[in-house]
GROMACS .gro file of C-alpha atoms in nm:
model
  174
    1MET     CA    1   7.177   4.266   5.094
    2GLU     CA    2   7.016   4.521   4.868
    3LYS     CA    3   7.159   4.558   4.517
    4MET     CA    4   7.372   4.866   4.467
    5ARG     CA    5   7.222   5.100   4.208
    6LEU     CA    6   7.460   5.280   3.971
    7ILE     CA    7   7.367   5.504   3.678
    8THR     CA    8   7.639   5.586   3.424
    9LEU     CA    9   7.635   5.902   3.213
   10ILE     CA   10   7.887   5.905   2.929
   11HIS     CA   11   7.969   6.257   2.815
   12THR     CA   12   7.998   6.286   2.437
   13CYS     CA   13   7.910   6.523   2.154
   14LYS     CA   14   7.780   6.500   1.798
   15ALA     CA   15   8.135   6.522   1.657
   16TYR     CA   16   8.238   6.201   1.839
   17GLU     CA   17   7.915   6.005   1.809
   18SER     CA   18   8.020   5.797   1.508
   19SER     CA   19   8.374   5.738   1.631
   20ARG     CA   20   8.444   5.730   2.005
   21ALA     CA   21   8.089   5.700   2.139
   22SER     CA   22   7.984   5.425   1.898
   23VAL     CA   23   8.292   5.221   1.990
   24VAL     CA   24   8.209   5.260   2.359
   25ALA     CA   25   7.848   5.160   2.290
   26GLN     CA   26   7.961   4.844   2.108
   27SER     CA   27   8.225   4.748   2.364
   28TRP     CA   28   8.191   4.802   2.737
   29VAL     CA   29   7.838   4.945   2.740
   30GLY     CA   30   7.681   4.651   2.560
   31ASN     CA   31   7.319   4.603   2.666
   32SER     CA   32   7.352   4.772   3.002
   33PRO     CA   33   7.021   4.946   3.074
   34ASN     CA   34   7.175   5.185   3.328
   35VAL     CA   35   7.414   5.358   3.090
   36PHE     CA   36   7.324   5.672   2.897
   37PHE     CA   37   7.512   5.892   2.653
   38VAL     CA   38   7.466   6.261   2.729
   39SER     CA   39   7.534   6.518   2.464
   40ASP     CA   40   7.451   6.869   2.350
   41ALA     CA   41   7.257   6.740   2.048
   42ASP     CA   42   7.006   6.476   1.950
   43SER     CA   43   7.182   6.146   1.896
   44ASP     CA   44   7.135   5.821   1.707
   45LEU     CA   45   7.298   5.633   1.994
   46VAL     CA   46   7.078   5.403   2.201
   47ASN     CA   47   7.002   5.545   2.545
   48SER     CA   48   7.102   5.901   2.461
   49ILE     CA   49   6.995   6.217   2.638
   50ASN     CA   50   7.021   6.566   2.490
   51LEU     CA   51   7.129   6.803   2.766
   52GLY     CA   52   7.087   7.103   2.541
   53PHE     CA   53   7.318   7.389   2.457
   54ARG     CA   54   7.681   7.343   2.558
   55PRO     CA   55   7.851   7.667   2.661
   56SER     CA   56   8.179   7.752   2.495
   57GLY     CA   57   8.494   7.697   2.694
   58PRO     CA   58   8.631   7.372   2.830
   59THR     CA   59   8.535   7.056   2.648
   60TYR     CA   60   8.355   6.938   2.959
   61HIS     CA   61   8.193   7.251   3.089
   62PRO     CA   62   8.086   7.268   3.457
   63LEU     CA   63   7.734   7.373   3.353
   64THR     CA   64   7.708   7.043   3.167
   65LEU     CA   65   7.805   6.863   3.487
   66LEU     CA   66   7.538   7.055   3.679
   67ARG     CA   67   7.282   6.947   3.418
   68MET     CA   68   7.394   6.586   3.473
   69PHE     CA   69   7.350   6.634   3.849
   70ASP     CA   70   6.999   6.772   3.797
   71LEU     CA   71   6.916   6.482   3.564
   72PHE     CA   72   7.037   6.233   3.825
   73ILE     CA   73   6.836   6.393   4.106
   74GLU     CA   74   6.518   6.440   3.903
   75GLU     CA   75   6.506   6.138   3.672
   76PHE     CA   76   6.708   5.865   3.843
   77VAL     CA   77   6.562   5.890   4.192
   78ASP     CA   78   6.604   5.518   4.264
   79TYR     CA   79   6.979   5.519   4.209
   80ASP     CA   80   7.247   5.551   4.477
   81TRP     CA   81   7.550   5.635   4.262
   82LEU     CA   82   7.624   5.853   3.960
   83PHE     CA   83   7.923   5.767   3.741
   84VAL     CA   84   8.020   6.044   3.498
   85VAL     CA   85   8.276   5.939   3.239
   86ASP     CA   86   8.406   6.057   2.901
   87ASP     CA   87   8.351   5.881   2.570
   88ASP     CA   88   8.723   5.799   2.539
   89SER     CA   89   8.739   5.584   2.853
   90TYR     CA   90   8.717   5.210   2.897
   91CYS     CA   91   8.530   5.077   3.200
   92VAL     CA   92   8.431   4.741   3.344
   93LEU     CA   93   8.099   4.822   3.508
   94PRO     CA   94   8.062   4.497   3.706
   95LYS     CA   95   8.403   4.566   3.868
   96ILE     CA   96   8.299   4.923   3.950
   97GLU     CA   97   7.976   4.795   4.105
   98ALA     CA   98   8.170   4.537   4.308
   99TYR     CA   99   8.406   4.811   4.429
  100LEU     CA  100   8.116   5.036   4.529
  101SER     CA  101   7.962   4.756   4.735
  102PHE     CA  102   8.225   4.833   5.001
  103PHE     CA  103   8.090   5.187   5.050
  104ASP     CA  104   7.778   5.326   5.210
  105PRO     CA  105   7.587   5.519   4.943
  106SER     CA  106   7.441   5.749   5.208
  107ASP     CA  107   7.791   5.886   5.279
  108CYS     CA  108   7.906   6.196   5.089
  109LEU     CA  109   8.158   6.039   4.851
  110MET     CA  110   8.336   6.144   4.535
  111ILE     CA  111   8.557   5.869   4.392
  112GLY     CA  112   8.808   5.901   4.111
  113ASP     CA  113   9.170   5.956   4.015
  114PHE     CA  114   9.349   6.185   4.261
  115LEU     CA  115   9.708   6.143   4.156
  116ASN     CA  116   9.744   6.211   3.783
  117TRP     CA  117   9.587   6.548   3.702
  118PRO     CA  118   9.695   6.778   3.987
  119LYS     CA  119  10.062   6.767   3.888
  120HIS     CA  120   9.973   6.966   3.575
  121VAL     CA  121   9.837   7.265   3.765
  122ASP     CA  122  10.052   7.505   3.965
  123GLY     CA  123   9.992   7.493   4.337
  124HIS     CA  124   9.854   7.137   4.348
  125ALA     CA  125  10.052   6.839   4.466
  126ALA     CA  126   9.995   6.486   4.339
  127ASP     CA  127   9.833   6.369   4.661
  128TYR     CA  128   9.495   6.283   4.805
  129GLN     CA  129   9.432   6.641   4.917
  130SER     CA  130   9.393   6.765   4.560
  131TRP     CA  131   9.092   6.727   4.336
  132VAL     CA  132   8.953   6.418   4.169
  133GLY     CA  133   9.053   6.428   3.802
  134GLY     CA  134   8.777   6.357   3.555
  135GLY     CA  135   8.975   6.174   3.288
  136SER     CA  136   8.899   5.828   3.418
  137GLY     CA  137   8.552   5.924   3.535
  138ILE     CA  138   8.413   6.036   3.867
  139ILE     CA  139   8.167   5.849   4.086
  140PHE     CA  140   7.939   6.048   4.315
  141SER     CA  141   7.710   5.923   4.588
  142ARG     CA  142   7.364   6.080   4.585
  143SER     CA  143   7.464   6.273   4.896
  144ALA     CA  144   7.767   6.419   4.716
  145VAL     CA  145   7.556   6.524   4.417
  146ASN     CA  146   7.313   6.702   4.650
  147ARG     CA  147   7.603   6.871   4.831
  148PHE     CA  148   7.760   6.995   4.505
  149ILE     CA  149   7.426   7.131   4.384
  150CYS     CA  150   7.388   7.313   4.715
  151TYR     CA  151   7.745   7.449   4.705
  152ALA     CA  152   7.708   7.563   4.344
  153GLY     CA  153   7.412   7.777   4.448
  154SER     CA  154   7.521   7.896   4.791
  155ARG     CA  155   7.880   7.972   4.693
  156ASP     CA  156   7.774   8.115   4.358
  157GLY     CA  157   7.959   7.858   4.150
  158SER     CA  158   7.896   8.070   3.842
  159LYS     CA  159   8.163   8.314   3.963
  160LEU     CA  160   8.434   8.047   3.991
  161PRO     CA  161   8.674   8.014   3.697
  162TRP     CA  162   8.544   7.764   3.440
  163VAL     CA  163   8.877   7.585   3.395
  164ASN     CA  164   8.718   7.243   3.361
  165HIS     CA  165   8.457   7.042   3.547
  166ASP     CA  166   8.699   6.861   3.778
  167VAL     CA  167   8.898   7.170   3.877
  168TRP     CA  168   8.571   7.361   3.919
  169LEU     CA  169   8.442   7.093   4.161
  170HIS     CA  170   8.760   7.122   4.367
  171ARG     CA  171   8.736   7.502   4.382
  172LEU     CA  172   8.374   7.473   4.481
  173MET     CA  173   8.467   7.260   4.783
  174VAL     CA  174   8.760   7.467   4.917
   0.00000   0.00000   0.00000
């Protein structure tokens, strides 16, 4: 069986580099070569990528997510899965990889927390028909990343409200 290939992008910023991001780097990231910190500034963190200017608005702007998608498609062509997570989350990457081994990476999949975030927004029930919340991270198959990039262009994602990246993804799909 072929090894599942997962790339992890940890969203951070210069303000949290010496606190949250450095703790993450020293704890669950360790020496993992497939984990990168993405920020809007140059960083002293190992394996960091400057995504450039961060638009004002939500702390995790949808344009930043689209830049992560582009990075995944263009630079990590040999990877099946993209895991986008915040710098205030704790993850056990070998467990995530084991979990993903049950899925076909060629399917269009978006995996995350469905039940916690929707209850805070009017009109959304806490069920599996609502959006995947980004607080605990979101895993995308390569097919899903390609689909979201396509939808963002064809449905003019720039005209959707920029509430936050996870809500924006949901609105893009419906």
